[in-house]
């Protein structure tokens, strides 16, 4: 054999060896893929093709007592485009003619879509034109990105498409068009009852009000479906495997009435414009059940633009902010002394005294706004709002028993109001009282309470002696709107006997009379029972002569109570420079609200009433409604 032939054989042998080696490596790799790592790679393929898609549940609605919607979830459909889907579909056509016919048909569909969306054909075609976007090479994970570009496979076309419009669009069968459903929380009445309703924040979490308190009922449970996707991650509907439908949230029916809420918010706006207070609150409840009919605070905010409101404005001051209640607190000493049989409405006390010996020590009385030169009966102590007389009634009870009645009326503890991070107030135990406290606390000083506590303390008299639990939710509805639970009135405890409550109601009527401190609260033909309150504000650690909290708390008709109304005006400033007494800044608003409720709730008079105009056209079709 020649040297040349030998060299050729060597080369052939090397080539054959390399080929065999290559096949060996390939065979080993195939064995690894199909035998050794088969399950691992099958799982990867399955995971890349299969996905779990969440199906969002619709949040339940919030209603007022007449099923007027206060909060609802509106469907929002977002349309998006995969521009490569059209070209992919066209590529599958066998002949150029078929491809052209399909392209023309798709253009026709897109023209209809453009018309539905109110945009030009040029604009719609731009969305459906395949495009690329640059991507840093370091982030490339796919073959098509090898040159630093990736396909743009998702373009947002339109947000907020209605169900009706989407039904028409879906019928067009536009290739490459996808839709994503979501829900947007909407509050049809904007700022109405904002502190009661609450809102959902940008993350969809409930924040404050009923939205937060009743979130368990409202939120529902999301569903899911297992889907299979193609290489472009597009869902293949025909290969859906398992699906669990969402359970929509339940509805919540509140006890408040939007018509009553409008009345009190209109009156609150009048108070703000007239007296420029720092804060103000109006509360209306059913005297018999304790259910809330309306509650409004100033300042307030728009639920649909909650982000524009400072956190301080979002606070429900009726439940969180403390005030010294002033003379509205005098019902405690009077009720307690009557209930214990220590006095009668005609029992008289010497209210000309500057001080008195009590428990071996001299106690100076607080100054009365009006000078009395004669003894006052218990009924006159209430109607004339004597600080001196209230202190003597408390002394008749004694420290501990007076304190126990104050606690029984709900002071110093939370009312149980379900929303608003309620404060318990401040009512010191008698063991911690200073020497003058027995003369100050009965007059509503050296004690702090929320407007809700003051309101429900007066409600105890209106209800016949029971301290009712504040309630805001009346019913729970399932997703089909059927009632699944109704809340009943609940008394926290009995405070005074019914006979005592009746006597107190009779005495409180004199407050809203010619001889009382709030004759402006009187309504001809109706029995109005109530109490004014005026307390100096603590400014810089000292009581101010110019800054006051004025209030009026009352109910009517006194002999058969239907409605309890509280008006609190914090740091009001009458235009004429007068002190912001409760009789000046709060009692007139009580009367105006009561006059409208008389007609709206069809409350019968004890005598022929004068005709009263009703504020707001909302009430025309609701006359005769019941809370």
Coordinates of C-alpha atoms in Angstrom, one line a residue:
X1 CA 0.0 0.0 0.0
X2 CA 1.3 3.4 -0.9
X3 CA 1.9 6.1 1.6
X4 CA -0.8 8.2 0.0
X5 CA -3.4 5.4 0.3
X6 CA -2.5 4.9 3.9
X7 CA -3.0 8.5 4.7
X8 CA -6.4 8.5 3.0
X9 CA -7.5 5.5 5.1
X10 CA -6.4 7.3 8.3
X11 CA -8.4 10.4 7.3
X12 CA -11.5 8.2 6.5
X13 CA -11.1 6.4 9.8
X14 CA -10.9 9.7 11.7
X15 CA -14.0 11.1 10.0
X16 CA -15.9 7.9 10.7
X17 CA -14.7 7.9 14.3
X18 CA -15.9 11.5 14.7
X19 CA -19.2 10.7 13.1
X20 CA -19.7 7.7 15.4
X21 CA -18.7 9.9 18.4
X22 CA -21.2 12.5 17.4
X23 CA -23.9 9.9 17.0
X24 CA -22.9 8.5 20.4
X25 CA -23.2 11.9 22.1
X26 CA -26.5 12.5 20.4
X27 CA -27.8 9.1 21.4
X28 CA -26.7 9.7 25.0
X29 CA -28.5 13.1 25.0
X30 CA -31.6 11.5 23.6
X31 CA -31.5 8.8 26.3
X32 CA -31.1 11.5 28.9
X33 CA -34.0 13.5 27.5
X34 CA -36.4 10.7 26.9
X35 CA -35.5 8.3 29.6
X36 CA -33.4 9.8 32.5
X37 CA -34.9 13.3 32.6
X38 CA -38.2 12.6 30.8
X39 CA -40.5 13.4 33.7
X40 CA -38.6 16.6 34.5
X41 CA -38.9 18.0 30.9
X42 CA -42.5 16.8 30.5
X43 CA -43.4 18.8 33.7
X44 CA -41.6 21.8 32.3
X45 CA -43.6 21.6 29.1
X46 CA -46.8 21.2 30.9
X47 CA -46.1 24.1 33.2
X48 CA -45.2 26.3 30.3
X49 CA -48.5 25.4 28.5
X50 CA -50.8 25.3 31.5
X51 CA -51.8 28.2 33.8
X52 CA -54.2 29.0 36.6
X53 CA -56.2 32.1 35.9
X54 CA -58.0 33.9 38.7
X55 CA -61.7 34.8 38.1
X56 CA -62.5 37.9 40.2
X57 CA -65.7 37.8 42.3
X58 CA -68.0 40.8 42.1
X59 CA -68.1 42.8 45.4
X60 CA -71.6 43.1 46.9
X61 CA -73.5 46.3 46.9
X62 CA -74.3 48.6 49.9
X63 CA -77.9 49.9 50.1
X64 CA -79.8 52.3 52.2
X65 CA -82.9 51.1 54.0
X66 CA -85.1 51.7 50.8
X67 CA -82.6 49.7 48.7
X68 CA -81.1 52.9 47.1
X69 CA -77.6 51.9 46.1
X70 CA -74.8 53.6 48.1
X71 CA -71.9 51.6 46.8
X72 CA -71.7 49.3 43.8
X73 CA -69.1 47.5 41.6
X74 CA -69.3 48.4 38.0
X75 CA -67.8 46.0 35.4
X76 CA -64.8 47.4 33.5
X77 CA -63.6 45.7 30.4
X78 CA -60.2 46.4 29.0
X79 CA -59.6 45.6 25.4
X80 CA -56.1 44.6 24.2
X81 CA -54.6 43.6 20.9
X82 CA -52.1 40.9 19.9
X83 CA -51.1 42.2 16.4
X84 CA -49.1 39.0 15.6
X85 CA -52.2 36.8 15.9
X86 CA -53.6 38.0 12.5
X87 CA -50.4 37.4 10.6
X88 CA -50.1 34.0 12.2
X89 CA -53.6 33.1 11.1
X90 CA -53.0 34.3 7.6
X91 CA -49.8 32.2 7.3
X92 CA -51.8 29.0 7.8
X93 CA -53.8 29.7 4.7
X94 CA -52.6 27.4 1.8
X95 CA -52.9 29.8 -1.2
X96 CA -52.2 33.5 -1.8
X97 CA -55.9 34.0 -2.8
X98 CA -57.0 32.5 0.5
X99 CA -54.6 34.7 2.4
X100 CA -55.8 37.8 0.7
X101 CA -59.5 37.0 1.3
X102 CA -58.8 36.4 5.0
X103 CA -56.8 39.6 5.3
X104 CA -59.6 41.6 3.6
X105 CA -62.2 40.1 6.0
X106 CA -60.1 41.0 9.0
X107 CA -59.7 44.6 7.8
X108 CA -63.5 44.8 7.4
X109 CA -63.9 43.6 11.0
X110 CA -61.4 46.1 12.3
X111 CA -63.2 48.9 10.5
X112 CA -66.4 48.0 12.3
X113 CA -64.4 47.9 15.6
X114 CA -63.0 51.4 14.9
X115 CA -66.5 52.7 14.3
X116 CA -67.7 51.2 17.6
X117 CA -64.8 52.7 19.5
X118 CA -65.1 56.1 17.8
X119 CA -61.6 56.1 16.3
X120 CA -60.3 56.1 12.7
X121 CA -59.4 53.1 10.6
X122 CA -55.9 54.4 10.5
X123 CA -55.7 54.4 14.3
X124 CA -57.1 50.9 14.6
X125 CA -54.7 49.5 11.9
X126 CA -51.8 51.0 13.9
X127 CA -52.8 48.8 16.9
X128 CA -53.0 45.7 14.7
X129 CA -49.7 46.3 12.9
X130 CA -47.0 43.9 14.2
X131 CA -44.2 45.7 15.9
X132 CA -41.0 44.9 17.9
X133 CA -39.5 46.6 20.9
X134 CA -35.8 46.8 21.8
X135 CA -34.6 44.8 24.7
X136 CA -31.1 44.7 26.3
X137 CA -29.3 41.6 25.2
X138 CA -28.7 40.7 28.9
X139 CA -32.4 40.3 29.3
X140 CA -33.0 38.2 26.2
X141 CA -34.6 34.9 26.9
X142 CA -36.1 33.9 23.6
X143 CA -34.6 33.2 20.2
X144 CA -36.4 36.1 18.5
X145 CA -34.6 38.4 20.9
X146 CA -31.2 37.4 19.8
X147 CA -30.8 40.6 17.9
X148 CA -32.0 42.7 20.9
X149 CA -35.7 42.9 19.9
X150 CA -38.8 41.1 21.0
X151 CA -42.3 41.0 19.5
X152 CA -44.9 43.3 21.0
X153 CA -47.7 40.8 21.7
X154 CA -50.0 43.0 23.8
X155 CA -51.2 46.5 23.2
X156 CA -53.9 48.2 25.4
X157 CA -56.7 49.4 23.1
X158 CA -59.4 50.7 25.4
X159 CA -60.3 50.8 29.1
X160 CA -63.7 51.1 30.7
X161 CA -65.7 49.4 27.9
X162 CA -69.3 48.7 29.0
X163 CA -70.9 45.3 28.9
X164 CA -73.3 46.4 26.2
X165 CA -70.5 47.7 23.9
X166 CA -68.5 44.6 24.5
X167 CA -71.3 42.4 23.5
X168 CA -71.4 44.1 20.1
X169 CA -67.6 44.0 19.8
X170 CA -67.5 40.3 20.7
X171 CA -69.9 39.5 18.0
X172 CA -67.5 40.9 15.4
X173 CA -65.0 38.1 16.1
X174 CA -61.9 40.3 15.5
X175 CA -58.8 38.2 15.4
X176 CA -56.1 39.2 18.0
X177 CA -58.6 41.1 20.2
X178 CA -58.7 40.1 23.8
X179 CA -60.7 41.3 26.8
X180 CA -60.0 41.4 30.5
X181 CA -62.9 42.0 33.0
X182 CA -62.4 43.8 36.3
X183 CA -64.6 45.8 38.7
X184 CA -64.4 49.4 39.8
X185 CA -66.0 50.5 43.0
X186 CA -68.4 53.4 42.5
X187 CA -70.3 55.6 45.0
X188 CA -73.3 57.1 43.2
X189 CA -73.9 59.8 45.9
X190 CA -70.3 61.0 46.1
X191 CA -69.8 62.5 49.6
X192 CA -73.2 61.4 51.0
X193 CA -72.7 59.4 54.2
X194 CA -69.0 59.2 53.4
X195 CA -67.9 58.4 57.0
X196 CA -70.5 55.6 57.3
X197 CA -69.9 53.9 53.9
X198 CA -66.1 53.9 53.7
X199 CA -64.3 53.1 50.5
X200 CA -61.9 50.7 48.7
X201 CA -58.4 52.0 48.2
X202 CA -56.2 51.7 45.1
X203 CA -55.1 48.2 46.1
X204 CA -58.8 47.2 46.4
X205 CA -58.6 46.9 50.2
X206 CA -61.5 48.1 52.3
X207 CA -60.8 51.3 54.2
X208 CA -63.2 52.5 56.9
X209 CA -66.9 52.5 57.2
X210 CA -69.2 49.6 56.3
X211 CA -66.8 48.7 53.4
X212 CA -64.3 47.6 56.1
X213 CA -66.7 46.4 58.9
X214 CA -68.8 44.2 56.5
X215 CA -65.9 43.2 54.2
X216 CA -66.4 39.5 55.1
X217 CA -70.0 39.7 53.6
X218 CA -69.2 42.1 50.7
X219 CA -66.0 40.6 49.3
X220 CA -67.1 37.2 48.1
X221 CA -64.6 34.5 46.9
X222 CA -62.6 34.6 43.7
X223 CA -62.9 31.7 41.3
X224 CA -60.3 30.2 39.0
X225 CA -59.8 28.2 35.8
X226 CA -57.1 26.0 34.5
X227 CA -56.1 27.0 30.9
X228 CA -53.8 25.8 28.2
X229 CA -51.8 28.3 26.1
X230 CA -50.0 28.1 22.8
X231 CA -46.5 29.0 22.1
X232 CA -47.4 32.7 22.1
X233 CA -49.1 32.3 25.6
X234 CA -52.6 32.8 24.1
X235 CA -55.3 30.9 25.9
X236 CA -56.8 28.0 24.0
X237 CA -60.4 28.0 25.2
X238 CA -61.1 24.6 23.7
X239 CA -58.6 23.1 26.1
X240 CA -59.9 24.5 29.3
X241 CA -59.7 21.7 31.9
X242 CA -61.1 22.7 35.2
X243 CA -63.0 25.8 36.3
X244 CA -64.4 27.0 39.6
X245 CA -66.9 29.9 39.3
X246 CA -66.5 32.9 41.6
X247 CA -68.9 33.4 44.5
X248 CA -70.0 37.0 44.3
X249 CA -70.2 39.1 47.5
X250 CA -73.3 39.6 49.5
X251 CA -75.3 42.8 49.7
X252 CA -75.5 44.9 52.9
X253 CA -78.7 47.0 53.6
X254 CA -78.1 49.9 56.0
X255 CA -80.6 51.5 58.3
X256 CA -79.8 55.0 57.1
X257 CA -82.2 56.6 54.6
X258 CA -80.7 58.7 51.8
X259 CA -83.6 61.2 52.0
X260 CA -82.9 61.8 55.7
X261 CA -79.2 61.8 55.1
X262 CA -79.7 64.6 52.5
X263 CA -81.8 66.6 55.0
X264 CA -79.1 66.5 57.6
X265 CA -76.2 67.2 55.2
X266 CA -78.1 70.2 53.8
X267 CA -78.5 71.5 57.4
X268 CA -74.9 70.8 58.2
X269 CA -73.9 72.9 55.1
X270 CA -76.1 75.7 56.5
X271 CA -74.3 75.4 59.9
X272 CA -70.9 75.6 58.3
X273 CA -71.8 78.6 56.2
X274 CA -73.4 80.4 59.1
X275 CA -71.1 79.7 62.0
X276 CA -67.8 78.6 60.4
X277 CA -67.1 75.8 62.9
X278 CA -64.0 73.7 63.1
X279 CA -66.1 70.6 63.2
X280 CA -69.8 69.7 63.4
X281 CA -71.9 66.5 63.6
X282 CA -75.5 65.7 63.2
X283 CA -77.0 62.3 64.2
X284 CA -80.5 61.0 63.7
X285 CA -81.7 57.6 65.0
X286 CA -85.0 55.7 65.6
X287 CA -86.0 56.3 69.2
X288 CA -87.5 52.9 69.7
X289 CA -84.9 50.6 68.1
X290 CA -81.6 52.5 68.2
X291 CA -81.1 52.0 64.4
X292 CA -79.2 54.9 62.9
X293 CA -81.2 56.9 60.3
X294 CA -78.5 59.3 59.3
X295 CA -75.1 60.7 60.4
X296 CA -73.1 63.5 58.9
X297 CA -69.8 65.2 59.8
X298 CA -68.0 68.3 58.8
X299 CA -65.5 68.3 57.3
X300 CA -66.3 65.5 54.9
X301 CA -65.0 64.1 51.5
X302 CA -66.0 62.6 48.2
X303 CA -65.8 58.8 48.3
X304 CA -65.0 58.7 44.6
X305 CA -62.0 61.0 45.2
X306 CA -60.9 59.9 48.6
X307 CA -57.3 60.4 47.7
X308 CA -57.8 64.1 47.6
X309 CA -59.0 64.1 51.3
X310 CA -56.4 64.2 54.2
X311 CA -56.6 61.3 56.6
X312 CA -57.9 63.7 59.3
X313 CA -60.9 64.5 57.1
X314 CA -61.7 60.8 56.6
X315 CA -62.1 60.4 60.4
X316 CA -65.6 59.8 61.7
X317 CA -65.6 62.5 64.4
X318 CA -68.9 61.4 65.7
X319 CA -67.2 58.2 67.0
X320 CA -63.6 59.3 67.4
X321 CA -63.5 62.9 68.7
X322 CA -64.1 63.8 72.3
X323 CA -66.0 66.9 73.6
X324 CA -67.0 68.0 77.1
X325 CA -70.8 67.5 76.7
X326 CA -71.7 70.5 78.9
X327 CA -75.3 70.7 80.0
X328 CA -76.6 67.8 78.0
X329 CA -74.9 65.7 80.7
X330 CA -77.3 67.1 83.4
X331 CA -79.8 64.3 82.4
X332 CA -77.6 61.9 84.4
X333 CA -77.9 63.5 87.8
X334 CA -81.6 64.3 87.3
X335 CA -82.5 60.8 86.1
X336 CA -80.5 59.1 88.8
X337 CA -82.0 61.1 91.6
X338 CA -85.6 60.6 90.3
X339 CA -85.0 56.9 89.7
X340 CA -83.7 56.3 93.2
X341 CA -86.7 58.1 94.6
X342 CA -84.6 60.8 96.2
X343 CA -86.5 63.6 94.5
X344 CA -89.6 64.4 92.5
X345 CA -89.8 66.9 89.6
X346 CA -91.1 69.5 92.1
X347 CA -88.4 69.0 94.7
X348 CA -86.6 72.3 95.2
X349 CA -83.0 73.2 95.7
X350 CA -81.4 76.5 96.7
X351 CA -79.5 77.5 93.6
X352 CA -78.5 80.9 95.0
X353 CA -75.7 79.3 97.0
X354 CA -72.1 80.0 96.0
X355 CA -70.8 77.0 97.8
X356 CA -72.0 74.1 100.0
X357 CA -70.5 71.7 102.6
X358 CA -70.3 68.2 101.1
X359 CA -68.6 65.2 102.8
X360 CA -67.0 67.5 105.3
X361 CA -65.5 69.9 102.8
X362 CA -66.7 73.1 101.2
X363 CA -67.4 72.8 97.5
X364 CA -67.7 75.9 95.3
X365 CA -70.4 75.7 92.6
X366 CA -69.7 76.6 89.0
X367 CA -71.2 79.9 88.0
X368 CA -74.6 79.7 86.3
X369 CA -75.1 81.7 83.1
X370 CA -78.3 83.1 84.6
X371 CA -78.6 84.4 88.2
X372 CA -81.3 82.8 90.2
X373 CA -82.6 84.5 93.3
X374 CA -84.9 81.7 94.4
X375 CA -85.0 78.0 94.9
X376 CA -85.4 75.9 91.7
X377 CA -87.5 72.7 91.3
X378 CA -85.8 69.7 89.6
X379 CA -87.9 70.5 86.5
X380 CA -86.6 74.1 86.6
X381 CA -83.0 72.9 87.1
X382 CA -83.4 71.1 83.8
X383 CA -85.3 73.8 81.9
X384 CA -83.1 76.6 83.1
X385 CA -79.9 74.5 82.9
X386 CA -78.6 75.3 86.3
X387 CA -75.0 74.1 87.0
X388 CA -75.6 74.6 90.7
X389 CA -78.8 72.5 90.7
X390 CA -77.2 69.7 88.7
X391 CA -74.3 69.5 91.2
X392 CA -76.8 69.3 94.2
X393 CA -78.7 66.5 92.5
X394 CA -75.4 64.6 92.1
X395 CA -74.6 65.2 95.7
X396 CA -77.9 63.9 96.7
X397 CA -77.0 60.6 94.9
X398 CA -73.4 60.6 96.2
X399 CA -70.2 60.2 94.3
X400 CA -70.3 56.5 93.6
X401 CA -74.0 56.3 92.8
X402 CA -73.8 59.3 90.5
X403 CA -70.8 57.7 88.8
X404 CA -72.6 54.4 88.4
X405 CA -75.5 56.2 86.6
X406 CA -73.1 58.0 84.3
X407 CA -71.6 54.7 83.4
X408 CA -75.1 53.2 83.0
X409 CA -75.9 55.9 80.5
X410 CA -72.9 54.8 78.5
X411 CA -70.3 57.4 79.4
X412 CA -66.7 56.2 79.8
X413 CA -67.3 53.2 77.5
X414 CA -67.7 52.6 73.8
X415 CA -71.2 52.5 72.5
X416 CA -70.6 49.5 70.3
X417 CA -70.9 51.5 67.1
X418 CA -69.5 49.2 64.5
X419 CA -67.3 51.6 62.5
X420 CA -65.0 54.5 63.0
X421 CA -62.4 53.3 65.6
X422 CA -64.7 54.5 68.4
X423 CA -63.2 56.2 71.5
X424 CA -64.5 55.2 75.0
X425 CA -64.4 58.8 76.3
X426 CA -63.2 59.8 79.7
X427 CA -65.0 59.4 83.0
X428 CA -62.8 59.1 86.0
X429 CA -63.6 56.8 88.9
X430 CA -64.7 58.8 92.0
X431 CA -61.5 57.6 93.8
X432 CA -59.6 59.8 91.4
X433 CA -61.8 62.9 91.6
X434 CA -60.4 66.2 92.8
X435 CA -62.4 68.3 95.3
X436 CA -64.3 70.4 92.7
X437 CA -65.2 67.5 90.4
X438 CA -68.5 66.8 92.1
X439 CA -69.6 70.3 91.1
X440 CA -68.2 70.1 87.6
X441 CA -68.9 66.6 86.2
X442 CA -72.7 66.9 86.7
X443 CA -72.6 70.0 84.5
X444 CA -70.7 68.2 81.8
X445 CA -67.2 69.4 82.6
X446 CA -64.2 67.3 83.6
X447 CA -65.7 64.5 81.5
X448 CA -65.3 63.7 77.8
X449 CA -67.6 61.9 75.4
X450 CA -68.1 61.4 71.7
X451 CA -71.2 62.8 70.0
X452 CA -72.5 59.3 69.7
X453 CA -72.3 58.7 73.4
X454 CA -74.2 61.9 74.1
X455 CA -76.8 60.9 71.5
X456 CA -77.4 57.5 72.8
X457 CA -77.5 58.7 76.4
X458 CA -80.5 60.9 75.5
X459 CA -81.9 57.9 73.5
X460 CA -82.1 56.0 76.8
X461 CA -84.8 58.3 77.9
X462 CA -86.6 58.3 74.6
X463 CA -86.6 54.5 74.5
X464 CA -88.3 54.2 77.9
X465 CA -85.2 53.7 80.0
X466 CA -83.0 51.3 78.0
X467 CA -79.6 52.1 76.6
X468 CA -79.9 50.8 73.0
X469 CA -77.0 49.5 71.0
X470 CA -76.2 51.7 68.0
X471 CA -76.9 49.7 64.8
X472 CA -76.2 50.6 61.2
X473 CA -76.7 47.4 59.3
X474 CA -80.3 46.2 58.9
X475 CA -80.1 43.2 56.6
X476 CA -77.6 40.9 54.7
X477 CA -78.6 39.8 51.2
X478 CA -77.2 36.9 49.3
X479 CA -75.8 37.4 45.7
X480 CA -79.3 36.9 44.3
X481 CA -80.7 39.7 46.5
X482 CA -82.6 37.4 49.0
X483 CA -82.5 38.4 52.7
X484 CA -80.4 35.9 54.6
X485 CA -80.2 37.7 57.9
X486 CA -82.1 40.7 59.6
X487 CA -80.7 42.5 62.6
X488 CA -83.0 43.2 65.5
X489 CA -83.0 46.0 68.0
X490 CA -80.7 45.3 70.9
X491 CA -80.7 46.9 74.3
X492 CA -77.3 47.1 76.1
X493 CA -79.0 47.4 79.5
X494 CA -81.8 49.1 81.4
X495 CA -80.7 52.4 82.8
X496 CA -83.8 53.9 84.5
X497 CA -87.4 52.7 85.0
X498 CA -90.0 53.5 82.4
X499 CA -91.7 55.8 84.8
X500 CA -88.5 57.8 85.4
X501 CA -88.0 58.0 81.6
X502 CA -91.5 59.4 81.3
X503 CA -90.9 62.0 84.0
X504 CA -87.6 63.0 82.4
X505 CA -89.3 63.4 79.0
X506 CA -92.0 65.7 80.5
X507 CA -89.3 67.8 82.2
X508 CA -87.2 68.0 79.0
X509 CA -90.2 69.4 77.2
X510 CA -89.9 72.6 79.2
X511 CA -86.4 73.1 77.7
X512 CA -88.1 73.7 74.3
X513 CA -90.7 76.2 75.7
X514 CA -90.9 79.9 76.5
X515 CA -89.4 79.3 79.9
X516 CA -86.6 77.0 78.8
X517 CA -83.1 77.6 77.3
X518 CA -84.1 76.4 73.8
X519 CA -87.5 77.8 72.9
X520 CA -86.2 78.0 69.3
X521 CA -86.4 74.2 69.2
X522 CA -90.1 74.2 69.8
X523 CA -92.4 73.0 67.0
X524 CA -96.1 74.1 67.3
X525 CA -98.4 71.1 67.8
X526 CA -95.6 68.7 68.7
X527 CA -94.0 67.7 72.0
X528 CA -90.3 68.3 71.7
X529 CA -88.1 67.1 74.6
X530 CA -84.4 68.0 74.6
X531 CA -81.4 69.6 76.3
X532 CA -79.0 72.3 75.3
X533 CA -75.3 72.0 75.9
X534 CA -72.6 74.7 75.9
X535 CA -69.1 73.9 77.0
X536 CA -66.0 76.1 76.9
X537 CA -63.1 74.5 74.9
X538 CA -59.7 73.9 76.4
X539 CA -57.2 76.0 74.5
X540 CA -53.6 75.8 75.6
X541 CA -54.6 74.1 78.9
X542 CA -57.1 76.8 79.8
X543 CA -60.9 77.2 79.2
X544 CA -61.5 79.8 76.5
X545 CA -64.1 82.5 76.8
X546 CA -64.5 82.7 73.0
X547 CA -64.3 79.0 71.9
X548 CA -67.2 76.7 72.7
X549 CA -68.9 73.5 71.8
X550 CA -72.6 74.2 71.4
X551 CA -75.1 71.3 71.1
X552 CA -78.7 70.3 71.3
X553 CA -79.9 66.7 71.8
X554 CA -83.6 65.9 71.7
X555 CA -86.5 63.7 70.6
X556 CA -90.1 63.9 69.7
X557 CA -92.9 63.5 70.2
X558 CA -92.1 63.3 73.9
X559 CA -95.1 61.1 74.8
X560 CA -94.4 58.6 72.0
X561 CA -90.9 59.1 70.8
X562 CA -90.1 58.4 67.1
X563 CA -86.8 60.2 66.4
X564 CA -83.8 61.3 68.3
X565 CA -81.7 64.1 66.9
X566 CA -78.3 65.4 68.0
X567 CA -76.6 68.5 66.7
X568 CA -73.0 69.3 67.8
X569 CA -71.2 72.5 66.6
X570 CA -67.6 72.6 67.7
X571 CA -66.0 76.0 67.8
X572 CA -68.7 77.9 66.0
X573 CA -68.6 81.7 65.5
X574 CA -71.9 83.5 65.1
X575 CA -71.7 86.5 62.8
X576 CA -72.9 88.9 65.5
X577 CA -70.0 88.0 67.8
X578 CA -72.2 86.2 70.4
X579 CA -71.1 83.1 72.2
X580 CA -71.9 79.9 70.3
X581 CA -74.5 78.7 72.8
X582 CA -76.2 75.4 72.0
X583 CA -79.5 77.4 71.8
X584 CA -77.9 79.6 69.1
X585 CA -75.9 77.3 66.9
X586 CA -77.6 73.9 67.3
X587 CA -81.2 74.1 68.5
X588 CA -82.5 75.9 65.4
X589 CA -81.1 73.2 63.2
X590 CA -82.7 70.6 65.4
X591 CA -86.0 72.2 64.7
X592 CA -85.5 72.5 61.0
X593 CA -84.5 68.9 60.7
X594 CA -87.4 67.8 62.9
X595 CA -89.9 69.8 60.9
X596 CA -88.9 68.0 57.7
X597 CA -88.9 64.5 59.3
X598 CA -92.4 65.1 60.6
X599 CA -93.6 65.2 57.0
X600 CA -91.3 62.6 55.6
X601 CA -92.0 60.0 58.3
X602 CA -95.7 61.1 58.6
X603 CA -95.4 61.7 62.4
X604 CA -98.7 62.7 63.7
X605 CA -99.1 65.9 65.8
X606 CA -100.7 66.3 69.2
X607 CA -102.5 69.4 67.8
X608 CA -102.8 71.0 64.4
X609 CA -99.3 71.9 63.2
X610 CA -98.3 74.8 61.1
X611 CA -97.4 74.0 57.5
X612 CA -93.6 73.4 57.1
X613 CA -91.6 73.5 53.9
X614 CA -89.4 70.5 53.1
X615 CA -85.8 71.1 51.9
X616 CA -84.8 69.2 48.8
X617 CA -86.9 67.8 46.0
X618 CA -85.8 64.3 47.0
X619 CA -88.7 64.0 49.5
X620 CA -91.6 64.5 47.2
X621 CA -92.1 60.8 46.4
X622 CA -91.2 59.4 49.8
X623 CA -93.8 60.9 52.1
X624 CA -95.1 58.4 54.6
X625 CA -92.0 56.3 54.7
X626 CA -91.0 54.6 57.9
X627 CA -87.5 54.3 59.4

